[in-house]
XYZ file of C-alpha atoms in Angstrom:
781
model
C 0.000 0.000 0.000
C 1.365 3.401 -0.930
C 2.234 6.048 1.634
C -0.374 8.506 0.453
C -2.960 5.770 0.734
C -1.811 5.000 4.245
C -1.929 8.679 5.169
C -5.410 9.013 3.764
C -6.550 5.882 5.570
C -5.095 7.195 8.872
C -6.800 10.535 8.467
C -10.087 8.833 7.673
C -9.628 6.549 10.648
C -9.010 9.448 13.069
C -11.923 11.464 11.665
C -14.242 8.458 12.030
C -13.236 7.935 15.622
C -13.786 11.597 16.484
C -17.223 11.558 14.854
C -18.105 8.380 16.727
C -16.974 9.985 20.014
C -19.075 13.099 19.519
C -22.056 10.997 18.480
C -22.060 8.500 21.363
C -19.757 9.879 24.088
C -18.801 6.260 25.002
C -15.048 5.696 25.205
C -15.383 1.895 25.249
C -17.303 1.957 21.995
C -14.658 4.251 20.458
C -11.867 1.939 21.593
C -13.654 -1.069 20.159
C -14.146 0.757 16.847
C -10.441 1.675 16.802
C -9.444 -1.932 17.327
C -11.833 -3.045 14.582
C -10.498 -0.499 12.078
C -6.906 -1.424 12.874
C -7.764 -5.069 12.281
C -9.586 -4.216 9.061
C -6.607 -2.187 7.829
C -4.290 -5.095 8.580
C -6.527 -7.481 6.608
C -6.664 -5.084 3.646
C -2.937 -4.634 3.715
C -2.441 -8.384 3.880
C -4.730 -8.897 0.913
C -2.938 -6.223 -1.155
C 0.424 -7.724 -0.452
C -0.805 -11.128 -1.350
C -2.004 -9.854 -4.670
C 1.273 -8.083 -5.330
C 3.303 -11.110 -4.301
C 4.911 -9.179 -1.475
C 6.223 -10.855 1.602
C 3.605 -10.797 4.393
C 4.713 -9.593 7.846
C 2.920 -11.239 10.759
C 3.639 -8.513 13.325
C 1.180 -5.615 13.855
C 2.490 -2.152 14.665
C 1.638 -0.964 18.270
C -1.256 1.536 18.636
C -0.577 5.221 19.051
C -1.382 5.722 22.792
C -1.208 9.498 22.522
C -4.290 9.385 20.328
C -6.009 7.099 22.809
C -5.064 9.463 25.669
C -6.505 12.427 23.812
C -9.761 10.560 23.221
C -9.928 9.297 26.808
C -9.525 12.832 28.217
C -12.804 13.742 26.550
C -14.578 11.174 28.754
C -16.167 12.410 32.036
C -15.191 9.157 33.729
C -11.735 7.965 34.726
C -10.321 5.657 32.002
C -7.272 3.378 32.043
C -5.957 0.659 29.645
C -3.827 -2.252 30.820
C -2.232 -5.224 29.055
C -2.160 -8.888 30.000
C 0.833 -8.269 32.281
C -1.229 -5.726 34.263
C 0.861 -2.758 33.146
C -0.833 0.623 32.754
C -0.562 1.627 29.098
C -2.852 4.631 29.033
C -4.881 6.722 31.564
C -6.774 10.000 31.301
C -6.456 12.997 33.621
C -9.493 12.146 35.759
C -8.130 8.715 36.538
C -4.810 10.259 37.613
C -6.605 12.929 39.719
C -9.022 10.568 41.440
C -6.547 7.791 42.184
C -3.450 9.856 42.991
C -1.046 8.838 40.233
C -0.548 6.325 37.466
C -0.733 3.033 39.320
C -2.649 0.354 37.357
C -5.931 -1.131 38.536
C -6.545 -2.563 41.020
C -3.431 -1.262 42.851
C -4.758 2.297 43.255
C -4.701 2.690 47.055
C -8.336 1.671 47.475
C -10.156 1.151 50.775
C -10.304 -2.285 52.368
C -12.306 -4.763 50.281
C -12.393 -2.636 47.129
C -9.032 -4.019 45.876
C -10.307 -7.603 45.940
C -13.601 -6.594 44.329
C -11.820 -4.866 41.450
C -9.333 -7.753 41.040
C -12.213 -10.217 40.592
C -13.817 -7.887 38.023
C -10.562 -7.851 35.985
C -10.336 -11.641 35.976
C -13.961 -11.903 34.928
C -13.350 -9.462 32.042
C -10.416 -11.551 30.719
C -12.674 -14.611 30.905
C -16.057 -13.268 29.782
C -15.181 -10.145 27.835
C -16.669 -7.624 30.297
C -17.471 -7.188 33.989
C -18.462 -4.531 36.541
C -17.950 -3.851 40.251
C -19.396 -1.420 42.793
C -18.944 0.260 45.093
C -15.235 0.886 44.762
C -14.149 3.199 47.606
C -11.245 5.618 47.618
C -11.337 7.445 50.950
C -14.924 8.746 51.311
C -15.828 8.609 47.602
C -17.545 5.634 45.974
C -17.173 4.648 42.302
C -18.704 2.227 39.797
C -16.123 0.249 37.721
C -16.685 -1.261 34.267
C -14.023 -3.479 32.611
C -14.014 -4.621 28.956
C -11.543 -6.813 26.992
C -10.390 -5.235 23.687
C -7.708 -5.211 20.976
C -7.073 -7.302 17.805
C -5.894 -10.220 19.861
C -7.997 -9.330 22.958
C -4.760 -8.398 24.672
C -6.026 -5.203 26.467
C -8.432 -4.316 29.275
C -10.238 -0.973 29.243
C -11.149 0.251 32.758
C -13.841 2.905 33.265
C -14.550 4.493 36.710
C -17.542 6.753 37.372
C -18.516 8.247 40.789
C -21.743 6.947 42.256
C -22.607 10.606 42.816
C -22.105 13.241 40.209
C -19.251 14.896 42.104
C -17.419 14.788 45.385
C -19.432 16.985 47.807
C -16.274 18.415 49.325
C -14.897 19.455 45.925
C -18.278 20.738 44.822
C -18.658 22.842 47.962
C -15.215 24.296 47.438
C -16.065 25.237 43.856
C -19.327 26.853 45.004
C -17.659 28.876 47.747
C -14.890 30.105 45.461
C -17.220 30.687 42.513
C -20.380 32.614 41.731
C -22.259 31.224 44.736
C -19.559 32.504 47.082
C -19.665 35.941 45.424
C -23.450 36.016 45.892
C -23.000 35.254 49.591
C -20.419 38.041 49.849
C -22.914 40.483 48.375
C -25.343 39.549 51.203
C -22.648 39.982 53.845
C -22.253 36.241 54.510
C -18.722 34.895 54.860
C -18.196 31.316 53.619
C -15.281 28.908 53.538
C -14.618 25.161 53.385
C -12.229 23.603 55.873
C -10.613 20.175 55.816
C -10.519 17.813 58.787
C -7.076 19.123 59.710
C -8.474 22.658 60.111
C -6.936 24.133 56.944
C -8.878 26.279 54.476
C -9.639 24.709 51.104
C -11.680 27.522 49.591
C -13.177 30.852 50.732
C -15.237 33.691 49.319
C -14.256 37.349 49.116
C -16.226 38.453 52.214
C -14.233 36.140 54.450
C -10.924 37.112 52.847
C -11.652 40.809 53.433
C -12.524 40.287 57.137
C -9.583 37.932 57.681
C -6.800 39.756 55.802
C -8.179 43.056 54.474
C -7.890 42.007 50.843
C -10.467 40.190 48.748
C -7.772 38.671 46.548
C -5.784 37.058 49.357
C -4.995 33.392 48.812
C -6.079 31.566 51.980
C -5.831 27.987 50.680
C -4.026 25.650 53.100
C -3.978 28.365 55.779
C -5.034 27.349 59.327
C -8.498 28.820 59.976
C -7.734 29.248 63.692
C -5.048 31.800 62.800
C -7.791 34.215 61.690
C -10.324 33.672 64.526
C -10.260 33.840 68.327
C -12.653 32.864 71.148
C -13.243 35.045 74.224
C -14.126 33.904 77.765
C -17.870 34.258 77.051
C -17.744 31.899 74.079
C -18.013 34.619 71.427
C -16.004 34.436 68.159
C -13.959 37.396 66.808
C -11.596 37.999 63.908
C -8.005 38.451 65.099
C -7.590 41.325 62.670
C -10.425 43.311 64.355
C -8.591 43.443 67.702
C -10.292 43.890 71.111
C -13.066 46.143 69.847
C -14.151 43.971 66.967
C -17.690 42.817 66.247
C -18.375 39.200 67.203
C -19.482 36.833 64.486
C -21.954 34.005 64.517
C -20.427 30.861 63.014
C -22.452 27.996 61.528
C -20.750 24.676 60.723
C -22.135 22.408 57.970
C -20.491 18.931 57.867
C -19.784 17.778 54.299
C -19.064 14.102 55.019
C -21.986 12.092 56.411
C -19.836 9.219 57.563
C -17.254 11.484 59.160
C -18.758 14.453 61.084
C -15.251 15.569 62.040
C -14.131 15.660 58.422
C -14.418 18.492 55.928
C -16.946 21.230 56.700
C -18.406 24.369 55.235
C -18.413 27.373 57.587
C -20.873 30.238 57.220
C -20.291 33.370 59.300
C -22.361 36.512 59.855
C -21.756 39.549 62.043
C -23.318 39.176 65.500
C -25.161 42.496 65.228
C -27.078 41.180 62.210
C -27.611 37.855 63.984
C -28.919 39.662 67.038
C -31.349 41.554 64.845
C -32.654 38.267 63.464
C -32.873 36.694 66.930
C -34.595 39.766 68.350
C -37.231 39.398 65.662
C -37.547 35.704 66.519
C -37.814 36.557 70.237
C -40.782 38.841 69.537
C -42.608 35.989 67.816
C -41.750 33.621 70.669
C -43.074 36.083 73.253
C -46.343 36.387 71.329
C -46.593 32.607 71.293
C -45.830 32.229 75.013
C -48.285 34.983 75.919
C -51.220 32.947 74.568
C -50.291 29.632 76.175
C -52.103 28.530 79.362
C -48.794 27.408 80.882
C -46.820 29.679 83.189
C -43.705 30.558 81.139
C -41.016 33.241 81.420
C -37.709 34.119 79.695
C -34.538 35.067 81.559
C -31.232 36.418 80.201
C -27.704 35.140 80.975
C -27.442 37.410 83.985
C -30.591 35.934 85.508
C -32.889 38.913 84.850
C -36.479 38.602 83.724
C -37.079 39.467 80.050
C -40.667 38.307 79.723
C -43.391 36.497 81.666
C -46.854 35.573 80.422
C -50.088 36.070 82.345
C -50.249 32.443 83.454
C -46.773 32.722 85.002
C -47.756 35.883 86.866
C -50.987 34.303 88.067
C -49.242 31.237 89.455
C -46.529 33.381 91.038
C -49.152 35.663 92.579
C -47.888 38.899 90.968
C -49.009 41.459 88.410
C -47.914 40.486 84.888
C -46.920 44.110 84.205
C -44.731 44.275 87.319
C -42.277 41.417 87.075
C -39.506 41.653 89.688
C -35.915 41.986 88.447
C -34.899 38.407 89.288
C -36.758 35.070 89.611
C -35.293 34.721 93.095
C -37.497 37.628 94.197
C -40.545 35.364 93.851
C -39.437 32.689 96.330
C -38.726 32.589 100.046
C -35.258 33.531 101.261
C -34.148 29.910 101.733
C -34.733 29.107 98.032
C -33.159 32.208 96.446
C -29.650 30.783 96.073
C -30.921 27.498 94.588
C -32.911 29.368 91.932
C -30.002 31.669 91.041
C -27.499 28.786 90.806
C -29.792 26.718 88.611
C -30.436 29.603 86.199
C -26.724 30.350 85.961
C -25.923 26.699 85.240
C -28.595 26.270 82.560
C -27.750 29.616 80.918
C -24.051 28.867 80.452
C -24.055 25.131 79.820
C -25.491 22.858 77.207
C -29.116 23.047 76.150
C -30.902 20.891 78.716
C -33.880 21.002 81.051
C -34.707 20.095 84.642
C -36.947 20.832 87.626
C -36.288 22.196 91.098
C -38.665 22.406 94.062
C -39.349 25.928 95.345
C -41.709 27.716 97.718
C -43.274 30.975 96.609
C -43.475 33.974 98.924
C -47.266 34.057 98.820
C -47.538 30.292 99.417
C -44.649 29.392 101.740
C -46.285 26.185 102.926
C -46.673 24.640 99.474
C -43.859 23.213 97.362
C -44.157 23.834 93.610
C -41.993 22.683 90.703
C -40.007 25.256 88.722
C -39.004 23.921 85.293
C -35.759 25.369 83.872
C -34.507 24.890 80.292
C -31.565 26.433 78.474
C -32.510 28.071 75.155
C -30.361 29.251 72.268
C -30.953 31.539 69.294
C -33.380 33.950 70.987
C -31.166 36.984 71.463
C -30.695 37.873 75.110
C -32.949 35.054 76.284
C -30.904 32.205 77.713
C -33.287 30.361 80.057
C -36.951 29.387 79.805
C -38.772 29.088 83.147
C -41.973 27.098 83.587
C -44.221 27.417 86.621
C -47.165 25.049 86.604
C -50.500 26.247 87.943
C -50.932 23.696 90.708
C -53.778 25.493 92.468
C -56.437 22.975 91.476
C -54.068 20.063 91.945
C -53.009 21.339 95.350
C -56.649 21.882 96.249
C -57.428 18.285 95.381
C -54.384 17.091 97.301
C -55.492 19.047 100.343
C -58.986 17.648 100.041
C -57.707 14.089 99.728
C -55.327 14.604 102.638
C -58.132 16.170 104.647
C -60.485 13.307 103.840
C -57.823 10.751 104.753
C -57.090 12.526 108.012
C -60.773 12.877 108.806
C -61.292 9.183 108.142
C -58.406 8.215 110.421
C -59.585 10.541 113.175
C -63.136 9.291 112.632
C -62.068 5.697 113.140
C -60.277 6.709 116.328
C -63.266 8.734 117.508
C -65.637 5.864 116.737
C -63.526 3.414 118.713
C -63.280 5.791 121.674
C -67.034 6.473 121.538
C -67.795 2.743 121.487
C -65.776 2.064 124.627
C -67.109 5.207 126.273
C -70.672 4.164 125.491
C -70.163 0.954 127.440
C -69.024 2.984 130.444
C -71.911 5.427 130.099
C -74.378 2.545 129.811
C -73.257 1.287 133.203
C -73.325 4.779 134.755
C -76.783 5.607 133.439
C -78.119 2.192 134.378
C -76.923 2.347 137.940
C -78.211 5.916 138.246
C -81.670 4.744 137.140
C -81.588 1.860 139.612
C -80.551 4.184 142.430
C -83.239 6.709 141.530
C -85.833 3.948 141.888
C -84.777 3.567 145.516
C -84.376 7.283 146.183
C -87.544 9.193 145.205
C -87.634 12.975 144.921
C -87.094 14.609 148.297
C -84.526 12.042 149.338
C -81.217 13.508 150.434
C -79.347 11.579 147.723
C -81.824 12.202 144.921
C -80.271 15.469 143.719
C -76.761 14.033 143.698
C -77.802 10.971 141.760
C -79.810 13.079 139.350
C -76.765 15.357 138.821
C -74.624 12.311 138.021
C -77.199 11.152 135.501
C -77.366 14.602 133.855
C -73.596 14.715 133.423
C -73.634 11.187 132.058
C -76.247 12.281 129.528
C -74.021 15.230 128.565
C -71.172 12.779 128.047
C -73.499 10.618 125.970
C -74.255 13.660 123.822
C -70.521 14.177 123.367
C -70.084 10.602 122.185
C -72.993 11.079 119.783
C -71.134 14.026 118.301
C -68.032 11.907 117.940
C -70.055 9.201 116.240
C -71.698 11.804 114.010
C -68.295 13.117 112.951
C -67.009 9.600 112.268
C -70.266 8.779 110.431
C -70.964 5.940 112.849
C -74.138 7.156 114.511
C -77.516 5.476 114.083
C -79.643 7.437 111.610
C -83.385 7.106 111.100
C -83.752 8.418 107.517
C -87.073 9.596 106.149
C -88.253 11.036 102.865
C -88.700 14.751 103.503
C -88.591 18.229 101.981
C -85.589 20.330 102.916
C -87.672 23.509 103.076
C -90.006 21.881 105.644
C -87.105 21.053 107.946
C -85.784 24.638 107.696
C -89.264 26.014 108.467
C -89.641 23.784 111.540
C -86.279 24.721 113.017
C -86.494 28.471 112.196
C -88.398 29.429 115.384
C -85.908 27.632 117.613
C -83.021 29.139 115.659
C -84.363 32.697 116.087
C -84.294 32.292 119.861
C -80.737 30.948 119.724
C -79.474 33.791 117.491
C -80.613 36.604 119.768
C -81.803 40.091 118.938
C -78.656 41.349 117.169
C -78.761 38.786 114.374
C -81.399 38.986 111.646
C -82.515 35.640 110.185
C -83.540 35.592 106.538
C -84.972 32.432 104.956
C -85.263 32.001 101.194
C -86.839 28.968 99.517
C -86.470 28.056 95.866
C -88.937 26.197 93.691
C -89.111 22.626 92.446
C -86.768 21.298 95.133
C -86.673 17.509 95.101
C -87.243 15.399 98.187
C -84.231 14.058 100.111
C -83.723 10.992 102.280
C -82.243 12.004 105.636
C -82.768 11.853 109.376
C -84.872 14.961 110.181
C -83.484 15.250 113.696
C -79.887 15.119 112.477
C -80.685 17.561 109.676
C -82.068 19.980 112.249
C -78.837 19.512 114.202
C -76.873 20.556 111.080
C -78.879 23.787 110.702
C -78.629 24.650 114.412
C -74.874 24.036 114.579
C -74.226 26.189 111.486
C -76.520 28.908 112.837
C -74.885 29.001 116.274
C -71.399 29.170 114.704
C -72.585 32.068 112.516
C -73.994 33.862 115.577
C -70.648 33.580 117.378
C -68.899 35.056 114.308
C -71.266 38.095 114.391
C -70.683 39.367 117.925
C -71.772 42.896 116.913
C -74.784 41.704 114.967
C -75.377 40.868 111.350
C -77.524 38.859 108.984
C -77.815 35.084 108.735
C -79.306 33.905 105.442
C -80.564 30.354 104.981
C -81.408 29.448 101.401
C -82.801 26.289 99.860
C -82.949 25.688 96.128
C -82.725 22.978 93.494
C -79.422 22.200 91.759
C -79.773 20.350 88.455
C -77.264 18.242 86.596
C -76.540 21.095 84.187
C -75.800 23.360 87.156
C -73.307 20.824 88.503
C -71.603 20.563 85.108
C -71.300 24.347 84.960
C -69.610 24.317 88.380
C -66.818 22.057 87.009
C -66.311 20.600 90.450
C -63.863 17.721 90.839
C -65.593 16.599 94.034
C -69.326 16.872 93.384
C -70.627 14.065 91.123
C -73.045 14.913 88.331
C -76.609 14.619 89.626
C -79.627 16.429 91.023
C -79.280 17.946 94.507
C -81.214 19.946 97.079
C -78.989 22.785 98.284
C -78.947 24.118 101.829
C -76.886 27.318 101.931
C -76.099 29.069 105.235
C -74.424 32.479 104.805
C -73.417 35.036 107.446
C -71.850 38.504 107.488
C -69.388 37.737 110.247
C -65.641 38.042 110.625
C -64.835 35.173 108.274
C -62.251 32.411 108.541
C -58.532 32.761 107.786
C -57.273 30.848 104.757
C -54.882 28.717 106.795
C -57.741 27.618 109.095
C -60.299 26.921 106.369
C -58.946 23.420 105.710
C -59.103 22.508 109.417
C -62.579 23.652 110.433
C -64.144 20.188 110.075
C -61.546 18.502 112.253
C -62.769 17.425 115.696
C -61.726 19.622 118.621
C -60.432 22.346 116.297
C -61.874 25.760 117.146
C -60.922 29.398 116.695
C -63.013 30.453 119.692
C -61.591 31.427 123.040
C -60.758 28.769 125.583
C -63.925 27.480 127.206
C -66.198 28.929 124.498
C -66.466 25.809 122.318
C -65.632 22.098 122.129
C -64.627 22.108 118.457
C -67.175 19.407 117.643
C -69.923 21.540 116.090
C -68.657 21.594 112.501
C -67.195 18.096 112.738
C -70.657 16.863 113.721
C -72.163 18.701 110.741
C -69.549 17.155 108.453
C -70.255 13.647 109.735
C -74.040 13.959 109.439
C -73.829 15.329 105.884
C -71.381 12.680 104.709
C -73.330 9.852 106.390
C -76.454 11.125 104.625
C -74.689 10.814 101.263
C -74.243 14.564 100.825
C -71.387 17.043 100.353
C -70.473 20.194 102.256
C -68.247 23.052 101.069
C -67.061 26.158 102.913
C -66.082 29.517 101.405
C -64.794 32.395 103.495
C -62.636 35.504 103.480
C -61.502 37.462 106.494
C -63.916 40.337 107.057
C -66.295 39.123 104.346
C -68.344 36.450 106.110
C -68.629 32.714 105.636
C -70.822 30.501 103.495
C -71.550 26.800 103.938
C -73.191 24.912 101.053
C -74.709 21.507 101.825
C -75.642 19.388 98.785
C -78.021 16.500 99.500
C -78.880 14.142 96.623
C -82.544 14.131 95.703
C -84.473 10.934 96.378
C -85.155 9.038 93.162
C -87.626 6.481 94.559
C -91.359 6.601 95.227
C -91.984 9.288 97.820
C -95.195 7.623 98.930
C -93.224 4.555 100.060
C -91.219 5.248 103.184
C -88.242 3.001 103.897
C -88.587 0.235 106.419
C -87.313 1.331 109.829
C -86.339 -0.642 112.858
C -88.165 0.102 116.159
C -87.076 3.335 117.774
C -85.946 1.789 121.032
C -83.703 4.728 121.839
C -86.375 7.455 121.858
C -87.473 9.102 125.055
C -90.346 7.253 126.694
C -92.907 8.345 129.137
C -92.207 7.555 132.732
C -93.719 4.245 133.732
C -93.000 0.595 134.328
C -92.732 -2.033 131.598
C -93.511 -5.213 133.451
C -93.130 -8.396 131.500
C -92.519 -12.090 131.695
C -90.273 -14.353 129.730
C -87.024 -16.230 129.764
C -84.131 -14.058 128.483
C -80.490 -14.797 127.626
C -78.195 -11.747 128.011
C -74.876 -12.048 126.145
C -72.379 -9.254 126.916
C -68.592 -9.286 127.306
C -68.438 -6.089 129.420
C -69.047 -7.085 133.042
C -70.475 -3.745 134.166
C -72.894 -3.493 131.219
C -73.974 -7.117 131.705
C -74.586 -6.549 135.413
C -76.674 -3.396 135.089
C -78.718 -4.786 132.194
C -79.396 -7.997 134.141
C -80.582 -6.081 137.198
C -82.803 -3.811 135.110
C -84.481 -6.709 133.317
C -84.897 -8.829 136.446
C -86.546 -5.867 138.113
C -89.009 -5.698 135.180
C -90.103 -9.262 135.904
C -88.027 -11.213 133.379
C -86.009 -14.353 134.062
C -82.484 -13.552 132.929
C -79.461 -15.779 132.361
C -76.148 -14.247 131.297
C -73.252 -15.319 129.099
C -69.872 -13.643 128.555
C -69.687 -14.313 124.799
C -71.389 -16.135 121.926
C -69.496 -19.351 122.556
C -70.867 -19.650 126.098
C -74.389 -18.833 124.846
C -74.222 -21.638 122.271
C -73.181 -24.049 125.013
C -76.401 -23.213 126.926
C -78.458 -24.140 123.891
C -76.432 -27.317 123.440
C -77.361 -28.265 127.016
C -81.048 -28.091 126.054
C -81.879 -24.650 127.430
C -84.298 -22.476 125.483
C -85.130 -18.750 125.706
C -87.851 -16.419 124.509
C -85.359 -13.691 123.542
C -81.588 -13.442 123.112
C -80.130 -10.016 123.926
C -76.570 -9.813 122.607
C -73.761 -7.352 122.060
C -72.524 -7.264 118.471
C -68.743 -7.089 118.856
C -67.398 -9.736 121.258
C -64.290 -11.938 121.482
C -64.352 -15.567 120.328
C -67.849 -15.820 118.771
C -69.477 -12.448 118.055
C -73.200 -11.678 118.164
C -74.088 -12.061 114.432
C -72.230 -15.384 114.159
C -74.031 -16.671 117.242
C -77.405 -15.490 115.877
C -76.927 -17.256 112.524
C -75.952 -20.470 114.282
C -79.023 -20.317 116.496
C -81.341 -19.667 113.556
C -79.799 -22.543 111.639
C -79.876 -25.126 114.470
C -82.877 -24.109 116.562
C -85.284 -22.412 114.171
C -86.565 -18.858 114.270
C -85.152 -17.123 117.335
C -85.975 -13.618 118.549
C -82.773 -11.510 118.582
C -82.108 -8.060 120.092
C -78.673 -6.617 119.307
C -77.135 -3.792 121.334
C -73.914 -1.937 120.513
C -71.959 1.240 121.028
C -71.308 1.327 117.265
C -73.838 2.738 114.828
C -76.415 0.438 113.306
C -75.411 1.551 109.792
C -71.803 0.664 110.479
C -72.824 -2.821 111.659
C -75.442 -3.383 108.983
C -73.202 -5.668 106.913
C -72.348 -7.867 109.891
C -75.934 -7.960 111.270
C -77.591 -8.458 107.915
C -80.068 -10.875 109.476
C -83.825 -10.739 109.063
C -86.180 -9.958 111.963
C -83.657 -8.587 114.434
C -83.966 -5.503 116.630
C -81.278 -3.018 117.561
C -80.662 -0.972 120.728
C -77.866 1.646 120.625
C -75.700 2.292 123.673
C -75.817 4.053 126.060
C -79.346 3.204 127.146
C -81.370 3.714 130.289
C -83.355 1.173 132.290
C -86.579 2.334 130.676
C -85.093 2.159 127.185
C -83.892 -1.441 127.516
C -87.216 -2.416 129.061
C -89.136 -0.963 126.140
C -86.760 -2.548 123.605
C -87.286 -5.981 125.180
C -91.043 -5.472 125.244
C -91.095 -4.564 121.507
C -88.846 -7.485 120.585
C -91.150 -9.966 122.352
C -94.262 -8.788 120.524
């Protein structure tokens, strides 16, 4: 083949390859086309020589690698060509840049595991013609590798490497900062730079260069960023070039390597005065938000001074929202000031965190409240957020629960004391009655005995008050109208109030009937009226009001104590001196009184409380010093048939007319208290009955086992060994229907579960001779 033909063929070959490159952009396809054309040229040359009779050379001239390098540099990927010995024959600039030199694949300094992955891909390409592998890691960048076998004799491998992402984020960020994006940030006054993990600058915009060196054209690459910045003792950042009076800057760090937060970063900086302007605007929005929240919230600066407090915070703290004190410590008692100041200082200067401390406010020194403290950032001067929860309702409920628990405990104690005392009073009253039968009026001892009996009756009244408070007294409930009870007791109450106090009675309409003991309900009204009279020493007005309270009214009250339902309200209101706040929670406790020594027992309101609670009702007190007191008694309306009155046991404890109750019959008296057993036996024997006694239920059952029979069994309820109800059930089971009369110092309602036996009678202690005689007579009917 002639030289000009060869030259023309070479030029055509190069032009074809360039056109193919621009058409497809695939370097592997171009390389394959080059190999094919070289092979075709060799075949043509061989054929021409054969025709001309020339000697045929078997060797093929080596390819021009400079041409291949020029073509490969047009590729956006990294390209390398190796021979069968693994030597690198050709590589473009991107391959050299990405893999730090001209080492052949796979010996390119790859991360662990990538070398073996790429080595397997090369072997597969020699075997199968092509292969791929991913991800191939070089430091923090991942690549996809494609390998293809090529050449006339398949003696070359073409390696192509493309990043899994379009570009390295670190390099891209550096180009942005140093390019048009960085200039745009400079125009807005934002300084930007990228920094490597070693702390050296990789790229920066003009705004940073001007602040750091004074010249926008300064080359800061590979300079240590810490040489341009300094940190003061308050944590603020300054430029060294600005000196002591420079403006602090706000620095924002943006990590550029997800897998290595301590690696390369982009830094954005803005002057602190501009940042403060932005944060001040944000603080205004935050204050508007906090002002509308129902939670007690306040903002405090680094020095511990109040910046803002919403209305809820002021309400809980007991201050005017427009008159916040300088420091939060001014709201608490002296003992808690240092704890509050130390906590605010710690949360303001440390990391962003939150916690609670227990404090006592000046206006409520007896109650501990929780102060929530949280460090905040990015709100200008605000450094600490304070939260003060409105615990008024919660504390009210806690006080009510504590009060109810205490009242229950004291009530149990009072009930136990009253039970034992009733046994003693039963013996005293019984012996007094027996002595009075032998000492008629005019006898020298009659007055003394009668005086003893009167004092014993006073003591019995005291025990009844204790039982009323502890809700252990015997009630005789009836279906009645509350307004009728008030009308009946009004005349007596007027005489008790005196001339200085004006009584006003107001009755509402459509008041439902209630189920209560009328005598005990009268006692409630009298006790409240007498207490009101004592609170109005200089005169005043006592108003008693009755009205209906519907379910909708109760819902509107939003009370946590009063269940939803229909009630009849008894309201007693005076214009007296009122009750101090610290005493309001104690007024229902037994023996608590604000009166002078000797002027009251402290059982009046406790009795009222017990009667109301035992009747299924609720009582609430409201008072202010100098503004009178109001007691509201809510009794649930009776939902049954008013025409049907509940079944009542015989009223053995009522006062009876003087007279003798002679009878006959065989009685068994079971009582563990010797003195009560003795006086009851004497009283019944004197009435004509035959009486046999037993100390407990076990001894009584032995009498029946011996064949003895009785017309009536009179038994105490609570006894050691076998108690009264157990004995009664055994007798009914083994000996048929047996008349039973129970007697006890406890209330019948309290014992109702244990004496839930049909056709039994009940006699409360203390009782007189006449009362036990009448009870026995009624039980034998």
